[in-house]
mmCIF file of N, CA and C in Angstrom:
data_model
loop_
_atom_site.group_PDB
_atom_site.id
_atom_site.type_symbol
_atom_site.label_atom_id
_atom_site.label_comp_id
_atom_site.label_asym_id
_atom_site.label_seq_id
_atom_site.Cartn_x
_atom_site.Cartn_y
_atom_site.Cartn_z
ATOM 1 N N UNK A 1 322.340 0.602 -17.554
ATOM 2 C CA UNK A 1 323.231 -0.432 -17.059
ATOM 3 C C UNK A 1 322.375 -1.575 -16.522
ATOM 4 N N UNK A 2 322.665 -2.831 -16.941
ATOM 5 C CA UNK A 2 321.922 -4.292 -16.516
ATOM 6 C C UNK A 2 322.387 -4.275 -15.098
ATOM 7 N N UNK A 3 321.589 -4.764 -14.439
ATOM 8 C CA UNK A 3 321.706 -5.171 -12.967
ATOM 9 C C UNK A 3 322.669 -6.299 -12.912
ATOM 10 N N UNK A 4 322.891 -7.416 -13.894
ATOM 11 C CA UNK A 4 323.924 -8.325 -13.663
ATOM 12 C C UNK A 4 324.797 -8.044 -14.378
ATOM 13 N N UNK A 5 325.201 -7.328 -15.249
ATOM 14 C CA UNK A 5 326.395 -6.660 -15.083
ATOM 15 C C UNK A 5 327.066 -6.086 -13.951
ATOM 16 N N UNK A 6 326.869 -5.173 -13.205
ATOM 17 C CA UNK A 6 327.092 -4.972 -12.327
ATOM 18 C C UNK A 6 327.148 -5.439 -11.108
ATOM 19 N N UNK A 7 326.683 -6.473 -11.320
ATOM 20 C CA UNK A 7 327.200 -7.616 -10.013
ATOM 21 C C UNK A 7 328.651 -8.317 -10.218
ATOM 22 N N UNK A 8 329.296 -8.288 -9.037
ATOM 23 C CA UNK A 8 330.553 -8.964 -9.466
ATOM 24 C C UNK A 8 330.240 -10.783 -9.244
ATOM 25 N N UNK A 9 330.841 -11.477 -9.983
ATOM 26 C CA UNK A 9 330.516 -12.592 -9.937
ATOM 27 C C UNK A 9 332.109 -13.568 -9.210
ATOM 28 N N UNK A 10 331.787 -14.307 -8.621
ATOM 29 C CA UNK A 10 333.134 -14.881 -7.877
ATOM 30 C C UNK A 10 333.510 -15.867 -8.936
ATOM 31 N N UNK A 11 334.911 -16.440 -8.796
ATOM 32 C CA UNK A 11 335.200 -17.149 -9.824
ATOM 33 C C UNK A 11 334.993 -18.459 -9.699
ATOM 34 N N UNK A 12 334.126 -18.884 -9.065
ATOM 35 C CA UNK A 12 333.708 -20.101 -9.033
ATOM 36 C C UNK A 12 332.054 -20.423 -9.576
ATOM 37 N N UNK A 13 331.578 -19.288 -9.966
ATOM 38 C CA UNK A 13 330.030 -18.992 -9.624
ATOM 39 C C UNK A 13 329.902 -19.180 -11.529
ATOM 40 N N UNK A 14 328.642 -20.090 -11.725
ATOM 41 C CA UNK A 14 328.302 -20.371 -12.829
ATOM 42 C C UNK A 14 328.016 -19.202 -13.896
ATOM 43 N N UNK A 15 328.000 -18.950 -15.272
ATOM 44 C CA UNK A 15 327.336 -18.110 -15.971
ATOM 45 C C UNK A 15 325.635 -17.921 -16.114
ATOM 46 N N UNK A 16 325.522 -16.887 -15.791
ATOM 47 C CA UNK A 16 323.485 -17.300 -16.110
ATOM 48 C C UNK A 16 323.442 -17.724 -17.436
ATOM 49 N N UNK A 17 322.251 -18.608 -17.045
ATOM 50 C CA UNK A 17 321.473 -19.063 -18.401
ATOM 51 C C UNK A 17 320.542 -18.053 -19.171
ATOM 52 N N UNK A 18 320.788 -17.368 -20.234
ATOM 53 C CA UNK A 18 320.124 -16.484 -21.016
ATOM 54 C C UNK A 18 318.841 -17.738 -21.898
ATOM 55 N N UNK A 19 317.467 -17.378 -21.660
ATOM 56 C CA UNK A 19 316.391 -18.018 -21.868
ATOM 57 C C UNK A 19 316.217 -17.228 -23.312
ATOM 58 N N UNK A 20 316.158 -18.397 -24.594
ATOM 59 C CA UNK A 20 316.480 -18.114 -25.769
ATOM 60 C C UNK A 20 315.411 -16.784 -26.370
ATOM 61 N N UNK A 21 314.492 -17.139 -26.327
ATOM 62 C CA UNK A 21 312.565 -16.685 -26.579
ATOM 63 C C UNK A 21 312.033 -16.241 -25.606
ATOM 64 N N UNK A 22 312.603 -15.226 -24.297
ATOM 65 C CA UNK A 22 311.916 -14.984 -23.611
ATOM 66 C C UNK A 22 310.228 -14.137 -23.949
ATOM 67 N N UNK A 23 310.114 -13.492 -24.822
ATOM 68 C CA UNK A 23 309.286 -12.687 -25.468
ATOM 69 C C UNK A 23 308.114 -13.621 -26.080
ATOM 70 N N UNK A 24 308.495 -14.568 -26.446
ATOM 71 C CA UNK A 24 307.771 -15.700 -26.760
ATOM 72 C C UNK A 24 306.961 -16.388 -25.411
ATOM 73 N N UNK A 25 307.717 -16.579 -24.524
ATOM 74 C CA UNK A 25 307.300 -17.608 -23.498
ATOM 75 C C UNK A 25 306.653 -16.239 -22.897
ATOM 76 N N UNK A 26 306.587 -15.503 -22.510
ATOM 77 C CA UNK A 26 305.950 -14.449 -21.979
ATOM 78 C C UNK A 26 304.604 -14.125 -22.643
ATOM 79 N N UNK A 27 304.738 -14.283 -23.962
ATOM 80 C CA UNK A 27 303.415 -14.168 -24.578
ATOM 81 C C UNK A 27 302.887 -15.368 -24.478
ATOM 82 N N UNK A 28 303.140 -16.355 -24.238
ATOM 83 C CA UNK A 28 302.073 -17.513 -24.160
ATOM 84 C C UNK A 28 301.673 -17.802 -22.868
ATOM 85 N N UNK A 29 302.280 -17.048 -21.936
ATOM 86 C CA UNK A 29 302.173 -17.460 -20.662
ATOM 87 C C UNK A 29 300.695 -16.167 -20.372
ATOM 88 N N UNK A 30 300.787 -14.972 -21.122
ATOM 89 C CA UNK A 30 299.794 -14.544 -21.113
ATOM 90 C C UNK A 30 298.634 -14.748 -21.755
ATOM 91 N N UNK A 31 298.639 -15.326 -22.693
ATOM 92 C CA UNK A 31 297.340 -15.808 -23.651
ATOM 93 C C UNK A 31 296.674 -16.403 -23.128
ATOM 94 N N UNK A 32 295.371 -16.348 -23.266
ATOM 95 C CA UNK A 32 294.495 -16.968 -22.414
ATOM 96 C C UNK A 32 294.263 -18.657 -23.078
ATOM 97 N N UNK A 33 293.565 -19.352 -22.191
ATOM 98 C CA UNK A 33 293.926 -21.049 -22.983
ATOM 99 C C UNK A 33 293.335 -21.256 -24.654
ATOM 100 N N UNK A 34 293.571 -22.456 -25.075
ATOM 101 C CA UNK A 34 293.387 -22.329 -26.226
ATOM 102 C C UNK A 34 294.222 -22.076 -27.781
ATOM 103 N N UNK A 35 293.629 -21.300 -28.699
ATOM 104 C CA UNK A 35 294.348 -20.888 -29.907
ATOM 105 C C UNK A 35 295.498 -19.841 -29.519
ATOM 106 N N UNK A 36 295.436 -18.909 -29.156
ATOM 107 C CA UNK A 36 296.171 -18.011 -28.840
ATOM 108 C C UNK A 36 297.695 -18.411 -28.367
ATOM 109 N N UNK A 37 297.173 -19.169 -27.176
ATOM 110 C CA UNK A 37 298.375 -19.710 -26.300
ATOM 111 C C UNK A 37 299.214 -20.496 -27.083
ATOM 112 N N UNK A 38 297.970 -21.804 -27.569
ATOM 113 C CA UNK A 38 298.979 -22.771 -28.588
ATOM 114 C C UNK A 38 300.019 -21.924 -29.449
ATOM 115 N N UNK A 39 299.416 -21.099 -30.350
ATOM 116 C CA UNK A 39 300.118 -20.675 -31.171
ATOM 117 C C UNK A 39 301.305 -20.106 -30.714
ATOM 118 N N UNK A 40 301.586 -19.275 -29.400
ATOM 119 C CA UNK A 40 302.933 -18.792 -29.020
ATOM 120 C C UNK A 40 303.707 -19.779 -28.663
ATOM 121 N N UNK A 41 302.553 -20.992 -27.904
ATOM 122 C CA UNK A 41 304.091 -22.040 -27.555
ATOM 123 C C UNK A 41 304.390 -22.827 -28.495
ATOM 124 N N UNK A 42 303.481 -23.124 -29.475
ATOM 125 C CA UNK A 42 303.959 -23.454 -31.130
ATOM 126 C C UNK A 42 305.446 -22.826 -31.793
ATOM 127 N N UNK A 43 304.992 -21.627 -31.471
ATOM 128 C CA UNK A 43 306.011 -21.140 -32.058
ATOM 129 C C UNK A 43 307.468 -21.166 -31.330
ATOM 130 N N UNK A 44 306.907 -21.026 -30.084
ATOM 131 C CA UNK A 44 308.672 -21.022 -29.029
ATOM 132 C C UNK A 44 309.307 -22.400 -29.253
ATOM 133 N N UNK A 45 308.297 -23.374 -29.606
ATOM 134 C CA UNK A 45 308.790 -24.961 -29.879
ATOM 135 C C UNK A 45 309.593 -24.994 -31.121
ATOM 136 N N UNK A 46 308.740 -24.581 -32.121
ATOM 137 C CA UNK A 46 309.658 -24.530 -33.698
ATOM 138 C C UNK A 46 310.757 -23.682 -33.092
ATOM 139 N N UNK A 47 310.581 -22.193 -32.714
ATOM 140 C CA UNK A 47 311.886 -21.306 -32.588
ATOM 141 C C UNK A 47 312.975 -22.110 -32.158
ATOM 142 N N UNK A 48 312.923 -22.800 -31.068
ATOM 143 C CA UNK A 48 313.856 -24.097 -30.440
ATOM 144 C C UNK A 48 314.909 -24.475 -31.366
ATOM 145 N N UNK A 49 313.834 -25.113 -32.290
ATOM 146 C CA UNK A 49 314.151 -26.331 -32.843
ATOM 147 C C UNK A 49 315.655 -25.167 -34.190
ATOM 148 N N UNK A 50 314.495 -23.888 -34.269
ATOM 149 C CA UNK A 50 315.770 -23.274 -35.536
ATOM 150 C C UNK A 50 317.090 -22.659 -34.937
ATOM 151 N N UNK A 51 316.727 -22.493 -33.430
ATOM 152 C CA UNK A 51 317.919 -22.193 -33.081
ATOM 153 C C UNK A 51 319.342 -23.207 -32.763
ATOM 154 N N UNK A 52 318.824 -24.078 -31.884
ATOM 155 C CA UNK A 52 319.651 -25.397 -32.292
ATOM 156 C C UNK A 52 319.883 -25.849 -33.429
ATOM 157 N N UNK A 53 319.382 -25.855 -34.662
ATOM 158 C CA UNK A 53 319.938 -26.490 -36.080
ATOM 159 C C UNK A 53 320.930 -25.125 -36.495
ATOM 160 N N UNK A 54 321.032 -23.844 -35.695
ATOM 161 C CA UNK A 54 322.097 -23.199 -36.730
ATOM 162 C C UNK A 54 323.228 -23.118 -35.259
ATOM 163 N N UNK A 55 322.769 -23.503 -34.446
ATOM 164 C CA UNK A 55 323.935 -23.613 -33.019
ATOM 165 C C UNK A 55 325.172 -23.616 -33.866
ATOM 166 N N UNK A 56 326.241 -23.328 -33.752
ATOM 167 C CA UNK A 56 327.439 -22.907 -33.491
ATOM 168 C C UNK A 56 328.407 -24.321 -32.650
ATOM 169 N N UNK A 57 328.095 -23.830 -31.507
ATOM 170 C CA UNK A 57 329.012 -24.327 -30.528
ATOM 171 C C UNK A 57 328.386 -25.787 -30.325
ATOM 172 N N UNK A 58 327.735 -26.078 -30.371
ATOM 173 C CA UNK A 58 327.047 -27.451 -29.811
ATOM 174 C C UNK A 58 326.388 -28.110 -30.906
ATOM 175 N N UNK A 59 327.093 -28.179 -32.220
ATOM 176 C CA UNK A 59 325.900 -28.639 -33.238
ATOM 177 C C UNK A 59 325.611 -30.221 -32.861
ATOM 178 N N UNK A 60 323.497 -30.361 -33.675
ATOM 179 C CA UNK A 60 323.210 -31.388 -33.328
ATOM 180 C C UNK A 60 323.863 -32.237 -34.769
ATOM 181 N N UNK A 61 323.790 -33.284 -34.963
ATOM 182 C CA UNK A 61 323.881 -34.138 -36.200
ATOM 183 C C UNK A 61 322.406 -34.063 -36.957
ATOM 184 N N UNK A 62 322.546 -34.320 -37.783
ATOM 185 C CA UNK A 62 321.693 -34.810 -39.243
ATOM 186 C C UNK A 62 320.288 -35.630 -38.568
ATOM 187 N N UNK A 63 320.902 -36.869 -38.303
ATOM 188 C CA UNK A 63 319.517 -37.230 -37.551
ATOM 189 C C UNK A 63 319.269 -36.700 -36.433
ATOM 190 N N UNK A 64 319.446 -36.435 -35.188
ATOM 191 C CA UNK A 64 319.333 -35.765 -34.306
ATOM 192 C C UNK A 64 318.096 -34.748 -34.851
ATOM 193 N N UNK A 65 318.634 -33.641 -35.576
ATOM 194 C CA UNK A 65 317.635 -32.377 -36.309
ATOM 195 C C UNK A 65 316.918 -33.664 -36.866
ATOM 196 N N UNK A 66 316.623 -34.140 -37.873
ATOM 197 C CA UNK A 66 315.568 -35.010 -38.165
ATOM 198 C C UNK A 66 314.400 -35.411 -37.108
ATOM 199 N N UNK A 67 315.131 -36.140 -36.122
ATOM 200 C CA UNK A 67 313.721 -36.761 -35.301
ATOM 201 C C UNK A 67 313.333 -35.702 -34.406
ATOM 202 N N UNK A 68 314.539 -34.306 -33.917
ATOM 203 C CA UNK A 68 313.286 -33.610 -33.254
ATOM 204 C C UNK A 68 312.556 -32.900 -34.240
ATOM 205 N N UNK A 69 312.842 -32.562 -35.377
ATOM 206 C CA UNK A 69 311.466 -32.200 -36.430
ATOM 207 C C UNK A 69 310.675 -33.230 -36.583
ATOM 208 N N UNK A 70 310.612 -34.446 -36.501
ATOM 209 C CA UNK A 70 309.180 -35.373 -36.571
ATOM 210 C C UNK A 70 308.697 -35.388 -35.434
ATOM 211 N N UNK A 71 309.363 -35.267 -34.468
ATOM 212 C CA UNK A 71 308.714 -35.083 -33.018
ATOM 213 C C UNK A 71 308.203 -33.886 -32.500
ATOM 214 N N UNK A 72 308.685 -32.836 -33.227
ATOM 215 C CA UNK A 72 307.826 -31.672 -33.760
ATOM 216 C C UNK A 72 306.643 -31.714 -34.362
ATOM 217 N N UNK A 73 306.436 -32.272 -35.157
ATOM 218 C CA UNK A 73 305.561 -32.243 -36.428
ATOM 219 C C UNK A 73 304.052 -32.971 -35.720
ATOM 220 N N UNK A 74 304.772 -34.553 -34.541
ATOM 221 C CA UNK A 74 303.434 -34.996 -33.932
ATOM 222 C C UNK A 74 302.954 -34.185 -32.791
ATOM 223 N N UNK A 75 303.801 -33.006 -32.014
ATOM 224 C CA UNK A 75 303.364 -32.364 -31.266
ATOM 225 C C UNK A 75 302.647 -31.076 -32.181
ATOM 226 N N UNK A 76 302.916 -30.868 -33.086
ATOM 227 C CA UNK A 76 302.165 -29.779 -34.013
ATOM 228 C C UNK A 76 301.187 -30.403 -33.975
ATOM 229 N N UNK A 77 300.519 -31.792 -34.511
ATOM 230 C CA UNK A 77 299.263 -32.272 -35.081
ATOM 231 C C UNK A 77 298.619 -32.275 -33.223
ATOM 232 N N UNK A 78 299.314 -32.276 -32.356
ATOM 233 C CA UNK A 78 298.074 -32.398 -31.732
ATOM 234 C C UNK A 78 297.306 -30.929 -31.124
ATOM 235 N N UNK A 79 298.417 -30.156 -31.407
ATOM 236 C CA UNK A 79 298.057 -28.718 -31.191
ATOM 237 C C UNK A 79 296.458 -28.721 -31.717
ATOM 238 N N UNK A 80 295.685 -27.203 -31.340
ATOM 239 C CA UNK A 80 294.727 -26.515 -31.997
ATOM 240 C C UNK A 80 295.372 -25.216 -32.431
ATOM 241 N N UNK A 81 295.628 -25.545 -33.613
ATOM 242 C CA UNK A 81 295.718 -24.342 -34.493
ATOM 243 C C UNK A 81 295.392 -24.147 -35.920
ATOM 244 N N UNK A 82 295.349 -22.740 -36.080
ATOM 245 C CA UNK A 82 294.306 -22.769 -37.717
ATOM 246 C C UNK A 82 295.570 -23.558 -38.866
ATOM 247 N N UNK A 83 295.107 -23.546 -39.752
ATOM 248 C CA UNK A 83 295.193 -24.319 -40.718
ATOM 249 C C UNK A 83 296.675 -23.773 -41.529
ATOM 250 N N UNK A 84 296.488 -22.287 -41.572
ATOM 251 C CA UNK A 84 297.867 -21.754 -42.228
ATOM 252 C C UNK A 84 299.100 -21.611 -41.275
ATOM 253 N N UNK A 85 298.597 -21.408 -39.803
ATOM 254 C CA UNK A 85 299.446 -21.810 -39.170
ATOM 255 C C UNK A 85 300.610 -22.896 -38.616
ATOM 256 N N UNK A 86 299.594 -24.032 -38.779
ATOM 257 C CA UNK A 86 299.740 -25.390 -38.290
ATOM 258 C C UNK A 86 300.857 -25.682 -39.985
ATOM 259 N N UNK A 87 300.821 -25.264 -40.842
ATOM 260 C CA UNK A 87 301.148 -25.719 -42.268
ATOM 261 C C UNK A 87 302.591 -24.994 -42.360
ATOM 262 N N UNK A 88 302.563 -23.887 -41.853
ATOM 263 C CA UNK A 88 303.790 -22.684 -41.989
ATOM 264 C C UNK A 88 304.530 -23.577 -40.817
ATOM 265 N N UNK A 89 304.296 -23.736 -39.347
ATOM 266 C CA UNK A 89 305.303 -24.204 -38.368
ATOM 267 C C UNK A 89 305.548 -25.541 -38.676
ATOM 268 N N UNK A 90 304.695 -26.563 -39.336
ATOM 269 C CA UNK A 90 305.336 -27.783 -39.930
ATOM 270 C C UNK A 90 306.687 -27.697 -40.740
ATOM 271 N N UNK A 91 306.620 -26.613 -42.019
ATOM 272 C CA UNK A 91 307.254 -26.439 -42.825
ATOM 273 C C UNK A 91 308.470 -26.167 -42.281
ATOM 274 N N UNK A 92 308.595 -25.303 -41.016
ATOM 275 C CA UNK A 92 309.317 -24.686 -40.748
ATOM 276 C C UNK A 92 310.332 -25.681 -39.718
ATOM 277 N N UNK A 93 309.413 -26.383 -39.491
ATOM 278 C CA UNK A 93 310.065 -27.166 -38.689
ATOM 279 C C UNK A 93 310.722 -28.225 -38.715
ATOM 280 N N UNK A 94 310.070 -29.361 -40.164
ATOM 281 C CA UNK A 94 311.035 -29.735 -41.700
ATOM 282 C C UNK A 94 312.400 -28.920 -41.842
ATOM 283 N N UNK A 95 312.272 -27.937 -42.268
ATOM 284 C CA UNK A 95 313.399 -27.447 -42.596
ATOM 285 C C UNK A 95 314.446 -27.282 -41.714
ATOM 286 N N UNK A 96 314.238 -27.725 -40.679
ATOM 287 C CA UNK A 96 315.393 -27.742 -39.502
ATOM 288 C C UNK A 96 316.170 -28.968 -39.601
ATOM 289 N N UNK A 97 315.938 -30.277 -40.302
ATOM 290 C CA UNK A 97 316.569 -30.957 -40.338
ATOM 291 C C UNK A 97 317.275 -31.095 -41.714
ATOM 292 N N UNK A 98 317.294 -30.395 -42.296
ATOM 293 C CA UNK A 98 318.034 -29.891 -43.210
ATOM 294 C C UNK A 98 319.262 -29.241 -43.154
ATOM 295 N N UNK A 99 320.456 -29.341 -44.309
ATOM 296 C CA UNK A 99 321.309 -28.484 -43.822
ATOM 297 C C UNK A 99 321.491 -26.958 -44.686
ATOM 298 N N UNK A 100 320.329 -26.897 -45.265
ATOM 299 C CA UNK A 100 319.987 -25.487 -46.145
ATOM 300 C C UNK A 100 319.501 -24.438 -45.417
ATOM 301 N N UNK A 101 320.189 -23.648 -45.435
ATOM 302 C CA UNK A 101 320.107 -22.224 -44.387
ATOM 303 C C UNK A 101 318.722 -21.606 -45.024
ATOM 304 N N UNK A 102 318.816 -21.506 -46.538
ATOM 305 C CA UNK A 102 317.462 -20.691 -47.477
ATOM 306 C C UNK A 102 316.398 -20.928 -47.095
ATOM 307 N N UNK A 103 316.641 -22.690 -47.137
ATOM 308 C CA UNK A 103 314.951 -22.967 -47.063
ATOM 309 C C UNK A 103 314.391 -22.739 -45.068
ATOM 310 N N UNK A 104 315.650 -22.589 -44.277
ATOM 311 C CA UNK A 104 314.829 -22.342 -43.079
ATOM 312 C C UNK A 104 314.652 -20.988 -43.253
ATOM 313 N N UNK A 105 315.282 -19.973 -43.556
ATOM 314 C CA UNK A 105 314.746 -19.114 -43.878
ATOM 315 C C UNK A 105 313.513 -18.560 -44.809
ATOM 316 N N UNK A 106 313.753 -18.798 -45.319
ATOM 317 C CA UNK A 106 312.078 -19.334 -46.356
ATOM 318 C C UNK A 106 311.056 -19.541 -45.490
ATOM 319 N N UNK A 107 311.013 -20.815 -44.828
ATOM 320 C CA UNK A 107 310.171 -20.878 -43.702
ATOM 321 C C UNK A 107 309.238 -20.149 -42.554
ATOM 322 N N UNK A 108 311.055 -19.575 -41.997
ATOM 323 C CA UNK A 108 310.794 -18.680 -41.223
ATOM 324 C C UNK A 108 310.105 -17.337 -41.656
ATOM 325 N N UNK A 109 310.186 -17.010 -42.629
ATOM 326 C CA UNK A 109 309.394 -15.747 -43.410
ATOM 327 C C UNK A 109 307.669 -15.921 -43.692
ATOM 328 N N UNK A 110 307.356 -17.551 -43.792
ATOM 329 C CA UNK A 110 306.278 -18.123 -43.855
ATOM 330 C C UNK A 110 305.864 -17.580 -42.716
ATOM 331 N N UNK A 111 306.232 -18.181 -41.346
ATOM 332 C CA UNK A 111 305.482 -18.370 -40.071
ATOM 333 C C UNK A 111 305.361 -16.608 -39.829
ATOM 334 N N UNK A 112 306.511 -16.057 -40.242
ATOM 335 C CA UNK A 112 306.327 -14.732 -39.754
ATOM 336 C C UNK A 112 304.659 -14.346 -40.267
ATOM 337 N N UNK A 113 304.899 -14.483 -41.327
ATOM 338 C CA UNK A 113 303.513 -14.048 -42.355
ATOM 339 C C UNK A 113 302.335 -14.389 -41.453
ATOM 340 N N UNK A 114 301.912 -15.749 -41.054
ATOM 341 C CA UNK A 114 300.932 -16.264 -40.655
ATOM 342 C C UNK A 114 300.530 -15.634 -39.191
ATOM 343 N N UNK A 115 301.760 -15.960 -38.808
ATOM 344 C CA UNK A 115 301.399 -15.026 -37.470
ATOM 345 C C UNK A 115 301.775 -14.163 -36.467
ATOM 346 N N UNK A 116 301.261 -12.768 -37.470
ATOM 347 C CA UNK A 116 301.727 -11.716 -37.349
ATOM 348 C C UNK A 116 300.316 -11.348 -36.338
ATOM 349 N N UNK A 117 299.431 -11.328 -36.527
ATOM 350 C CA UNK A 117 298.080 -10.978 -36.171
ATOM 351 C C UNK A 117 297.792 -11.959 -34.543
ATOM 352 N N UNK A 118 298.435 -12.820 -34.219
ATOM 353 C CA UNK A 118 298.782 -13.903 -33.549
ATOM 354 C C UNK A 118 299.573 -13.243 -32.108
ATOM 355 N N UNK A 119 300.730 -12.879 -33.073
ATOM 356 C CA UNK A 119 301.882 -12.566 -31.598
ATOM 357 C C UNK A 119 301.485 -10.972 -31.501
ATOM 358 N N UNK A 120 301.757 -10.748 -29.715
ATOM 359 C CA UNK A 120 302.332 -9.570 -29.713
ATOM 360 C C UNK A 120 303.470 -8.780 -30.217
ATOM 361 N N UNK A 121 303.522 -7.523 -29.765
ATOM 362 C CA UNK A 121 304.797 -6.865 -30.754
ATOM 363 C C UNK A 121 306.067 -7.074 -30.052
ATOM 364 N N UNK A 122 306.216 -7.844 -28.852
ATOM 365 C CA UNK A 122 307.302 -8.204 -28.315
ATOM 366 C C UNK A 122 307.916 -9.610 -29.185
ATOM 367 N N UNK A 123 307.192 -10.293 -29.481
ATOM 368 C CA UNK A 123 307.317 -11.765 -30.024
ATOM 369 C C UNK A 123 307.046 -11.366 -31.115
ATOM 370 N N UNK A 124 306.362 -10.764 -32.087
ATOM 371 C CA UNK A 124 306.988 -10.749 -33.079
ATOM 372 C C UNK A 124 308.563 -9.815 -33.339
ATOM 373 N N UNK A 125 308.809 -9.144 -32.904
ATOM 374 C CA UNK A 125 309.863 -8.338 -32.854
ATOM 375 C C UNK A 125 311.072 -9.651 -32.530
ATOM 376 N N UNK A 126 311.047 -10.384 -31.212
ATOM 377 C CA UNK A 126 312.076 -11.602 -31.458
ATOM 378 C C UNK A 126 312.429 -12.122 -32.671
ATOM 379 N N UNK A 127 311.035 -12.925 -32.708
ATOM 380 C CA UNK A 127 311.106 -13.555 -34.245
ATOM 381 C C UNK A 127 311.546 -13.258 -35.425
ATOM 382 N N UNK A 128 311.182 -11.899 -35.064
ATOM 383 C CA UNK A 128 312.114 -11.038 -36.851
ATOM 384 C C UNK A 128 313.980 -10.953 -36.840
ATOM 385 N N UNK A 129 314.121 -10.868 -35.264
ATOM 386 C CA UNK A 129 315.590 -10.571 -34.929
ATOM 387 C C UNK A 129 315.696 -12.175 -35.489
ATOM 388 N N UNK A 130 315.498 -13.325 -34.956
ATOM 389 C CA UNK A 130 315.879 -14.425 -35.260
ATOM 390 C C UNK A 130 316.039 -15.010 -36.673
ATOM 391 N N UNK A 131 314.464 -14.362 -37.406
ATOM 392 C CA UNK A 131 315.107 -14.476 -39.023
ATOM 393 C C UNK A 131 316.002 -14.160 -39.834
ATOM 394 N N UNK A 132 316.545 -13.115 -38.890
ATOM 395 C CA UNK A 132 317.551 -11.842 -39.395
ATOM 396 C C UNK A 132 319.004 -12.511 -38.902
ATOM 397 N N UNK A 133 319.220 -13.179 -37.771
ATOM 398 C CA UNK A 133 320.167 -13.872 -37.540
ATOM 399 C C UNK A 133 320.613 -14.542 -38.318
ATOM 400 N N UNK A 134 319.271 -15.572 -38.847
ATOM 401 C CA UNK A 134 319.212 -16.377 -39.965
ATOM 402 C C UNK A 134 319.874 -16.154 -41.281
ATOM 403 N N UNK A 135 319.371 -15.223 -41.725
ATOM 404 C CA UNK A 135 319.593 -14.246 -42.687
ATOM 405 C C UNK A 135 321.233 -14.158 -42.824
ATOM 406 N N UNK A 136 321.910 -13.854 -41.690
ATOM 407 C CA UNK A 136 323.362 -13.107 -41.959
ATOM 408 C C UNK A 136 324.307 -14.349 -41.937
#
């Protein structure tokens, strides 16, 4: 049983905010500086970006997804990260301003690939749930 479940909540009292990637931000918060780190908050940045382009309840528009993938893309270039990495979360992050479910998925199967060796098994384990979201 969750601890906030079991709290009664008054009816005036806000809903918690569920933090999308916690597993993500946890792994970068442990990585030491550098490649490592970049790469998890690389990735919690793209993850962002794919979860908002398949939002539901709050969709962004067409351009909207457009400029935060180019504004993605210049915070990617200034990152340090290797080469297949930096190429897979671009891609991936393109494809968010799109309205083709395949090709973010596509993507997302990329980044998985690249960095698998990268994340822990908590963050990658997110990431797979999220492709899989994708997926259905």
């Amino acid at each position: 049983m969750s601890l906030n479940a079991a709290a009664a909540r008054a009816p005036f009292a806000l809903r918690p905010v569920a933090f999308p990637l916690p597993a993500l931000a946890a792994t970068a918060a442990r990585a030491p500086l550098g490649g490592p780190r970049e790469i998890a908050l690389s990735c919690l940045l793209v993850g962002r970006l794919v979860i908002d382009a398949r939002e539901a309840s709050a969709p962004l528009t067409a351009d909207q997804r457009r400029a935060r993938a180019q504004d993605a893309k210049h915070w990617l270039a200034s990152a340090t990260l290797p080469a297949p990495v930096r190429v897979a979360l671009v891609r991936l992050a393109e494809s968010t301003g799109t309205d083709q479910a395949g090709v973010i998925t596509s993507a997302m199967d990329s980044v998985t690939t690249v960095t698998a060796n990268h994340l822990d098994v908590a963050a990658r384990s997110e990431w797979a749930r999220l492709a899989q979201t994708l997926a259905e």
